[in-house]
Amino acid sequence: MKKLPQIFLLFSAVLLMSATWRTDFSKAKTEAKQEHKYILIKFSGSDWCIPCIKMEKRIFDKEPFQNYANGNLILINADFPRQKKNKLDKELVKANEALAEQYNKSGHFPYTLLLDANGKVLKTWDGYKDATPEEFVSEIKAAIK
């Protein structure tokens, strides 16, 4: 029975380690400036885009990416789901469309961008990035230098 609290604490720690994907780009820029971090935007179709789902599972959900993101990135998710059950509220749809107008006019999915705190594009990944989380983090680090 003593192991149950330890497991709970471990699970809680894992949840706290998980990087948070935000939806408010304006706040993200403010946070990035205050915290001296970079912004990573992902354009995805979370319920229909197979490459987006693969990238989520194989890179963004993995510990090496999460650990790096927690200390260095403000994450923005611009999602464009199609299923009614995943429908976003009108304000978020409008915000995602404005973000796409600014950074993803061609409507590519998945499409990932690394920005500085002012919104300047430092690197883009167009389509599914077939890489390990460690390789993806290395690409981010190289783009920042």
Short mmCIF file of N, CA and C in Angstrom, two decimals:
data_model
loop_
_atom_site.label_atom_id
_atom_site.label_comp_id
_atom_site.label_asym_id
_atom_site.label_seq_id
_atom_site.Cartn_x
_atom_site.Cartn_y
_atom_site.Cartn_z
N MET A 1 0.80 -1.20 0.00
CA MET A 1 0.00 0.00 0.00
C MET A 1 0.85 1.27 0.00
N LYS A 2 2.06 1.22 0.49
CA LYS A 2 2.91 2.40 0.53
C LYS A 2 3.32 2.85 -0.87
N LYS A 3 3.30 1.95 -1.83
CA LYS A 3 3.72 2.29 -3.18
C LYS A 3 2.71 3.18 -3.89
N LEU A 4 1.46 3.13 -3.52
CA LEU A 4 0.43 3.92 -4.19
C LEU A 4 0.74 5.41 -4.14
N PRO A 5 1.08 6.00 -2.99
CA PRO A 5 1.42 7.42 -2.98
C PRO A 5 2.64 7.74 -3.84
N GLN A 6 3.64 6.83 -3.86
CA GLN A 6 4.82 7.06 -4.68
C GLN A 6 4.45 7.07 -6.16
N ILE A 7 3.60 6.17 -6.58
CA ILE A 7 3.16 6.12 -7.97
C ILE A 7 2.39 7.38 -8.31
N PHE A 8 1.53 7.82 -7.41
CA PHE A 8 0.76 9.03 -7.62
C PHE A 8 1.68 10.24 -7.77
N LEU A 9 2.71 10.33 -6.92
CA LEU A 9 3.65 11.44 -7.01
C LEU A 9 4.42 11.41 -8.32
N LEU A 10 4.83 10.23 -8.75
CA LEU A 10 5.54 10.08 -10.01
C LEU A 10 4.64 10.51 -11.16
N PHE A 11 3.39 10.04 -11.16
CA PHE A 11 2.44 10.41 -12.20
C PHE A 11 2.21 11.92 -12.21
N SER A 12 2.09 12.52 -11.04
CA SER A 12 1.90 13.97 -10.93
C SER A 12 3.10 14.72 -11.49
N ALA A 13 4.29 14.23 -11.21
CA ALA A 13 5.50 14.86 -11.72
C ALA A 13 5.56 14.79 -13.23
N VAL A 14 5.15 13.68 -13.80
CA VAL A 14 5.13 13.53 -15.26
C VAL A 14 4.14 14.53 -15.87
N LEU A 15 2.99 14.67 -15.24
CA LEU A 15 2.01 15.63 -15.74
C LEU A 15 2.55 17.05 -15.69
N LEU A 16 3.25 17.39 -14.63
CA LEU A 16 3.80 18.73 -14.51
C LEU A 16 4.91 18.97 -15.53
N MET A 17 5.62 17.92 -15.92
CA MET A 17 6.69 18.04 -16.90
C MET A 17 6.16 18.27 -18.30
N SER A 18 4.96 17.84 -18.56
CA SER A 18 4.38 17.92 -19.89
C SER A 18 4.28 19.37 -20.34
N ALA A 19 4.86 19.66 -21.49
CA ALA A 19 4.81 21.01 -22.04
C ALA A 19 3.37 21.35 -22.44
N THR A 20 3.01 22.59 -22.27
CA THR A 20 1.65 23.04 -22.54
C THR A 20 1.56 23.74 -23.89
N TRP A 21 0.62 23.30 -24.70
CA TRP A 21 0.35 23.95 -25.97
C TRP A 21 -0.70 25.02 -25.74
N ARG A 22 -0.38 26.24 -26.09
CA ARG A 22 -1.28 27.38 -25.91
C ARG A 22 -1.99 27.69 -27.22
N THR A 23 -2.97 28.58 -27.14
CA THR A 23 -3.71 28.98 -28.34
C THR A 23 -3.69 30.48 -28.56
N ASP A 24 -3.24 31.25 -27.59
CA ASP A 24 -3.24 32.71 -27.69
C ASP A 24 -1.85 33.19 -28.12
N PHE A 25 -1.72 33.55 -29.38
CA PHE A 25 -0.43 33.94 -29.93
C PHE A 25 0.09 35.24 -29.31
N SER A 26 -0.79 36.17 -29.07
CA SER A 26 -0.40 37.44 -28.49
C SER A 26 0.23 37.23 -27.10
N LYS A 27 -0.43 36.44 -26.29
CA LYS A 27 0.12 36.13 -24.96
C LYS A 27 1.43 35.35 -25.08
N ALA A 28 1.50 34.48 -26.06
CA ALA A 28 2.73 33.69 -26.27
C ALA A 28 3.91 34.60 -26.56
N LYS A 29 3.70 35.61 -27.39
CA LYS A 29 4.79 36.55 -27.69
C LYS A 29 5.22 37.31 -26.45
N THR A 30 4.26 37.72 -25.65
CA THR A 30 4.58 38.42 -24.40
C THR A 30 5.39 37.52 -23.47
N GLU A 31 4.92 36.28 -23.30
CA GLU A 31 5.64 35.33 -22.44
C GLU A 31 7.03 35.05 -22.97
N ALA A 32 7.14 34.87 -24.28
CA ALA A 32 8.43 34.57 -24.89
C ALA A 32 9.42 35.71 -24.62
N LYS A 33 8.95 36.95 -24.72
CA LYS A 33 9.83 38.09 -24.44
C LYS A 33 10.22 38.12 -22.96
N GLN A 34 9.25 37.94 -22.08
CA GLN A 34 9.52 38.00 -20.64
C GLN A 34 10.44 36.88 -20.19
N GLU A 35 10.25 35.68 -20.76
CA GLU A 35 11.00 34.50 -20.31
C GLU A 35 12.22 34.20 -21.18
N HIS A 36 12.46 35.03 -22.20
CA HIS A 36 13.58 34.84 -23.12
C HIS A 36 13.53 33.45 -23.77
N LYS A 37 12.35 33.16 -24.34
CA LYS A 37 12.13 31.87 -25.00
C LYS A 37 11.75 32.10 -26.46
N TYR A 38 11.72 31.02 -27.20
CA TYR A 38 11.30 31.03 -28.59
C TYR A 38 9.89 30.47 -28.68
N ILE A 39 9.25 30.69 -29.81
CA ILE A 39 7.88 30.23 -30.02
C ILE A 39 7.89 29.14 -31.08
N LEU A 40 7.21 28.05 -30.80
CA LEU A 40 7.03 26.99 -31.79
C LEU A 40 5.53 26.89 -32.08
N ILE A 41 5.17 27.10 -33.34
CA ILE A 41 3.77 27.00 -33.75
C ILE A 41 3.60 25.73 -34.57
N LYS A 42 2.57 24.97 -34.24
CA LYS A 42 2.24 23.82 -35.08
C LYS A 42 0.83 24.03 -35.65
N PHE A 43 0.73 23.91 -36.96
CA PHE A 43 -0.55 23.92 -37.65
C PHE A 43 -0.91 22.46 -37.86
N SER A 44 -2.04 22.06 -37.31
CA SER A 44 -2.41 20.65 -37.43
C SER A 44 -3.90 20.47 -37.63
N GLY A 45 -4.21 19.33 -38.16
CA GLY A 45 -5.59 18.85 -38.25
C GLY A 45 -5.64 17.63 -37.34
N SER A 46 -5.88 17.87 -36.08
CA SER A 46 -5.70 16.84 -35.05
C SER A 46 -6.60 15.62 -35.21
N ASP A 47 -7.70 15.75 -35.93
CA ASP A 47 -8.61 14.60 -36.04
C ASP A 47 -8.74 14.06 -37.47
N TRP A 48 -7.92 14.55 -38.39
CA TRP A 48 -8.03 14.07 -39.76
C TRP A 48 -6.68 13.96 -40.48
N CYS A 49 -5.67 14.68 -40.03
CA CYS A 49 -4.37 14.71 -40.72
C CYS A 49 -3.46 13.64 -40.13
N ILE A 50 -3.30 12.54 -40.84
CA ILE A 50 -2.48 11.42 -40.35
C ILE A 50 -1.04 11.85 -40.08
N PRO A 51 -0.38 12.60 -40.98
CA PRO A 51 0.99 13.04 -40.67
C PRO A 51 1.05 13.92 -39.41
N CYS A 52 0.01 14.73 -39.17
CA CYS A 52 -0.03 15.56 -37.96
C CYS A 52 -0.10 14.68 -36.72
N ILE A 53 -0.92 13.67 -36.78
CA ILE A 53 -1.09 12.75 -35.65
C ILE A 53 0.21 12.00 -35.39
N LYS A 54 0.88 11.56 -36.46
CA LYS A 54 2.17 10.87 -36.31
C LYS A 54 3.21 11.78 -35.67
N MET A 55 3.26 13.01 -36.12
CA MET A 55 4.25 13.94 -35.58
C MET A 55 3.98 14.21 -34.10
N GLU A 56 2.73 14.29 -33.75
CA GLU A 56 2.34 14.49 -32.34
C GLU A 56 2.85 13.33 -31.50
N LYS A 57 2.56 12.11 -31.95
CA LYS A 57 2.91 10.91 -31.18
C LYS A 57 4.41 10.63 -31.17
N ARG A 58 5.08 10.88 -32.29
CA ARG A 58 6.48 10.50 -32.41
C ARG A 58 7.48 11.58 -32.00
N ILE A 59 7.03 12.83 -31.94
CA ILE A 59 7.96 13.90 -31.56
C ILE A 59 7.42 14.71 -30.39
N PHE A 60 6.28 15.38 -30.58
CA PHE A 60 5.81 16.35 -29.59
C PHE A 60 5.41 15.73 -28.26
N ASP A 61 4.94 14.50 -28.26
CA ASP A 61 4.53 13.84 -27.01
C ASP A 61 5.69 13.17 -26.27
N LYS A 62 6.85 13.13 -26.87
CA LYS A 62 7.98 12.40 -26.29
C LYS A 62 8.78 13.25 -25.32
N GLU A 63 9.33 12.58 -24.32
CA GLU A 63 10.04 13.24 -23.22
C GLU A 63 11.18 14.15 -23.67
N PRO A 64 12.04 13.75 -24.63
CA PRO A 64 13.13 14.66 -25.02
C PRO A 64 12.61 16.00 -25.56
N PHE A 65 11.56 15.96 -26.35
CA PHE A 65 10.99 17.21 -26.85
C PHE A 65 10.34 17.99 -25.71
N GLN A 66 9.55 17.30 -24.89
CA GLN A 66 8.85 17.95 -23.78
C GLN A 66 9.84 18.63 -22.83
N ASN A 67 10.92 17.95 -22.50
CA ASN A 67 11.92 18.52 -21.60
C ASN A 67 12.54 19.78 -22.18
N TYR A 68 12.89 19.72 -23.46
CA TYR A 68 13.49 20.90 -24.10
C TYR A 68 12.46 22.03 -24.18
N ALA A 69 11.25 21.70 -24.57
CA ALA A 69 10.22 22.73 -24.73
C ALA A 69 9.94 23.44 -23.41
N ASN A 70 9.88 22.69 -22.32
CA ASN A 70 9.59 23.30 -21.02
C ASN A 70 10.55 24.43 -20.67
N GLY A 71 11.80 24.28 -21.01
CA GLY A 71 12.78 25.28 -20.64
C GLY A 71 13.07 26.33 -21.69
N ASN A 72 12.65 26.09 -22.93
CA ASN A 72 13.11 26.95 -24.01
C ASN A 72 12.04 27.48 -24.97
N LEU A 73 10.86 26.89 -24.96
CA LEU A 73 9.86 27.23 -25.96
C LEU A 73 8.51 27.60 -25.36
N ILE A 74 7.81 28.47 -26.05
CA ILE A 74 6.40 28.70 -25.81
C ILE A 74 5.71 28.01 -26.99
N LEU A 75 4.84 27.06 -26.70
CA LEU A 75 4.21 26.24 -27.74
C LEU A 75 2.83 26.77 -28.09
N ILE A 76 2.57 26.89 -29.40
CA ILE A 76 1.26 27.32 -29.89
C ILE A 76 0.70 26.24 -30.80
N ASN A 77 -0.55 25.88 -30.54
CA ASN A 77 -1.25 24.89 -31.37
C ASN A 77 -2.35 25.60 -32.15
N ALA A 78 -2.18 25.65 -33.45
CA ALA A 78 -3.22 26.18 -34.34
C ALA A 78 -3.88 24.97 -34.99
N ASP A 79 -4.94 24.52 -34.39
CA ASP A 79 -5.60 23.28 -34.82
C ASP A 79 -6.79 23.59 -35.71
N PHE A 80 -6.99 22.73 -36.69
CA PHE A 80 -8.10 22.86 -37.63
C PHE A 80 -8.84 21.51 -37.73
N PRO A 81 -9.51 21.12 -36.65
CA PRO A 81 -10.23 19.84 -36.67
C PRO A 81 -11.44 19.90 -37.60
N ARG A 82 -11.87 18.74 -38.06
CA ARG A 82 -13.02 18.67 -38.98
C ARG A 82 -14.24 18.01 -38.36
N GLN A 83 -14.03 17.14 -37.40
CA GLN A 83 -15.17 16.42 -36.81
C GLN A 83 -15.96 17.34 -35.89
N LYS A 84 -17.27 17.20 -35.94
CA LYS A 84 -18.15 18.04 -35.12
C LYS A 84 -17.82 17.95 -33.64
N LYS A 85 -17.49 16.76 -33.17
CA LYS A 85 -17.21 16.57 -31.75
C LYS A 85 -15.96 17.33 -31.30
N ASN A 86 -15.10 17.71 -32.23
CA ASN A 86 -13.86 18.43 -31.91
C ASN A 86 -13.93 19.91 -32.30
N LYS A 87 -15.11 20.35 -32.63
CA LYS A 87 -15.31 21.72 -33.09
C LYS A 87 -14.80 22.73 -32.07
N LEU A 88 -14.07 23.73 -32.55
CA LEU A 88 -13.52 24.78 -31.70
C LEU A 88 -14.52 25.93 -31.61
N ASP A 89 -14.40 26.73 -30.54
CA ASP A 89 -15.30 27.88 -30.45
C ASP A 89 -14.92 28.92 -31.51
N LYS A 90 -15.86 29.78 -31.84
CA LYS A 90 -15.69 30.71 -32.96
C LYS A 90 -14.49 31.63 -32.80
N GLU A 91 -14.22 32.07 -31.57
CA GLU A 91 -13.08 32.96 -31.34
C GLU A 91 -11.75 32.26 -31.61
N LEU A 92 -11.66 31.00 -31.22
CA LEU A 92 -10.43 30.24 -31.46
C LEU A 92 -10.26 29.95 -32.95
N VAL A 93 -11.34 29.63 -33.63
CA VAL A 93 -11.29 29.42 -35.08
C VAL A 93 -10.77 30.69 -35.76
N LYS A 94 -11.32 31.82 -35.35
CA LYS A 94 -10.92 33.11 -35.91
C LYS A 94 -9.43 33.38 -35.64
N ALA A 95 -8.98 33.11 -34.42
CA ALA A 95 -7.57 33.31 -34.07
C ALA A 95 -6.66 32.39 -34.88
N ASN A 96 -7.06 31.12 -35.03
CA ASN A 96 -6.26 30.17 -35.82
C ASN A 96 -6.20 30.58 -37.28
N GLU A 97 -7.32 31.06 -37.81
CA GLU A 97 -7.34 31.52 -39.20
C GLU A 97 -6.43 32.74 -39.39
N ALA A 98 -6.42 33.64 -38.42
CA ALA A 98 -5.54 34.81 -38.50
C ALA A 98 -4.07 34.39 -38.45
N LEU A 99 -3.78 33.41 -37.62
CA LEU A 99 -2.42 32.89 -37.53
C LEU A 99 -2.01 32.22 -38.84
N ALA A 100 -2.94 31.48 -39.43
CA ALA A 100 -2.67 30.83 -40.72
C ALA A 100 -2.47 31.88 -41.81
N GLU A 101 -3.24 32.94 -41.79
CA GLU A 101 -3.10 34.01 -42.78
C GLU A 101 -1.71 34.64 -42.69
N GLN A 102 -1.19 34.73 -41.48
CA GLN A 102 0.12 35.33 -41.28
C GLN A 102 1.28 34.37 -41.56
N TYR A 103 1.13 33.09 -41.16
CA TYR A 103 2.27 32.17 -41.20
C TYR A 103 2.09 30.91 -42.06
N ASN A 104 0.87 30.64 -42.53
CA ASN A 104 0.63 29.40 -43.28
C ASN A 104 -0.41 29.63 -44.37
N LYS A 105 -0.12 30.59 -45.24
CA LYS A 105 -1.08 30.97 -46.29
C LYS A 105 -1.41 29.82 -47.24
N SER A 106 -0.48 28.90 -47.42
CA SER A 106 -0.71 27.77 -48.34
C SER A 106 -1.56 26.68 -47.71
N GLY A 107 -1.77 26.74 -46.41
CA GLY A 107 -2.61 25.75 -45.74
C GLY A 107 -1.99 24.37 -45.65
N HIS A 108 -0.70 24.31 -45.41
CA HIS A 108 -0.02 23.01 -45.30
C HIS A 108 -0.23 22.40 -43.91
N PHE A 109 -0.33 21.07 -43.89
CA PHE A 109 -0.50 20.32 -42.65
C PHE A 109 0.34 19.06 -42.72
N PRO A 110 1.07 18.72 -41.70
CA PRO A 110 1.44 19.60 -40.61
C PRO A 110 2.42 20.66 -41.10
N TYR A 111 2.43 21.76 -40.42
CA TYR A 111 3.34 22.85 -40.73
C TYR A 111 3.79 23.42 -39.39
N THR A 112 5.09 23.43 -39.17
CA THR A 112 5.64 23.84 -37.88
C THR A 112 6.64 24.96 -38.11
N LEU A 113 6.58 25.97 -37.26
CA LEU A 113 7.47 27.11 -37.38
C LEU A 113 8.13 27.41 -36.05
N LEU A 114 9.38 27.80 -36.12
CA LEU A 114 10.12 28.30 -34.96
C LEU A 114 10.25 29.81 -35.15
N LEU A 115 9.81 30.56 -34.14
CA LEU A 115 9.85 32.02 -34.21
C LEU A 115 10.65 32.57 -33.04
N ASP A 116 11.18 33.78 -33.24
CA ASP A 116 11.74 34.46 -32.09
C ASP A 116 10.59 35.14 -31.33
N ALA A 117 10.89 35.80 -30.24
CA ALA A 117 9.85 36.39 -29.39
C ALA A 117 9.07 37.51 -30.08
N ASN A 118 9.63 38.06 -31.16
CA ASN A 118 8.94 39.12 -31.91
C ASN A 118 8.08 38.57 -33.05
N GLY A 119 8.12 37.27 -33.26
CA GLY A 119 7.33 36.66 -34.33
C GLY A 119 8.07 36.47 -35.64
N LYS A 120 9.39 36.69 -35.64
CA LYS A 120 10.19 36.49 -36.84
C LYS A 120 10.46 34.99 -37.03
N VAL A 121 10.22 34.49 -38.24
CA VAL A 121 10.41 33.07 -38.54
C VAL A 121 11.90 32.76 -38.61
N LEU A 122 12.31 31.76 -37.82
CA LEU A 122 13.69 31.30 -37.83
C LEU A 122 13.86 30.01 -38.61
N LYS A 123 12.82 29.17 -38.59
CA LYS A 123 12.88 27.87 -39.30
C LYS A 123 11.46 27.36 -39.49
N THR A 124 11.26 26.62 -40.59
CA THR A 124 9.97 25.97 -40.82
C THR A 124 10.18 24.50 -41.15
N TRP A 125 9.18 23.71 -40.83
CA TRP A 125 9.12 22.30 -41.19
C TRP A 125 7.80 22.12 -41.93
N ASP A 126 7.89 21.81 -43.22
CA ASP A 126 6.70 21.66 -44.04
C ASP A 126 6.41 20.17 -44.21
N GLY A 127 5.32 19.71 -43.62
CA GLY A 127 4.97 18.30 -43.70
C GLY A 127 5.50 17.53 -42.50
N TYR A 128 5.32 16.24 -42.58
CA TYR A 128 5.74 15.35 -41.49
C TYR A 128 7.25 15.30 -41.41
N LYS A 129 7.78 15.51 -40.23
CA LYS A 129 9.22 15.45 -40.00
C LYS A 129 9.55 14.07 -39.47
N ASP A 130 10.14 13.24 -40.32
CA ASP A 130 10.51 11.88 -39.93
C ASP A 130 11.84 11.94 -39.20
N ALA A 131 11.76 12.20 -37.91
CA ALA A 131 12.96 12.34 -37.09
C ALA A 131 12.65 11.86 -35.68
N THR A 132 13.69 11.62 -34.94
CA THR A 132 13.49 11.31 -33.53
C THR A 132 13.24 12.64 -32.81
N PRO A 133 12.70 12.60 -31.60
CA PRO A 133 12.54 13.84 -30.84
C PRO A 133 13.89 14.54 -30.61
N GLU A 134 14.91 13.76 -30.39
CA GLU A 134 16.25 14.32 -30.18
C GLU A 134 16.74 15.05 -31.43
N GLU A 135 16.52 14.45 -32.60
CA GLU A 135 16.92 15.10 -33.85
C GLU A 135 16.14 16.39 -34.08
N PHE A 136 14.86 16.36 -33.76
CA PHE A 136 14.03 17.55 -33.93
C PHE A 136 14.52 18.67 -33.01
N VAL A 137 14.82 18.34 -31.77
CA VAL A 137 15.35 19.33 -30.82
C VAL A 137 16.69 19.87 -31.33
N SER A 138 17.52 19.02 -31.89
CA SER A 138 18.81 19.47 -32.44
C SER A 138 18.61 20.48 -33.57
N GLU A 139 17.59 20.25 -34.38
CA GLU A 139 17.29 21.20 -35.47
C GLU A 139 16.84 22.55 -34.91
N ILE A 140 16.06 22.51 -33.84
CA ILE A 140 15.64 23.76 -33.20
C ILE A 140 16.85 24.50 -32.65
N LYS A 141 17.70 23.77 -31.94
CA LYS A 141 18.91 24.39 -31.37
C LYS A 141 19.79 24.99 -32.45
N ALA A 142 19.95 24.31 -33.57
CA ALA A 142 20.78 24.81 -34.67
C ALA A 142 20.17 26.08 -35.26
N ALA A 143 18.84 26.14 -35.36
CA ALA A 143 18.17 27.31 -35.92
C ALA A 143 18.31 28.53 -35.00
N ILE A 144 18.39 28.28 -33.71
CA ILE A 144 18.50 29.37 -32.73
C ILE A 144 19.90 29.98 -32.73
N LYS A 145 20.90 29.16 -32.99
CA LYS A 145 22.29 29.66 -32.94
C LYS A 145 22.63 30.54 -34.07
#
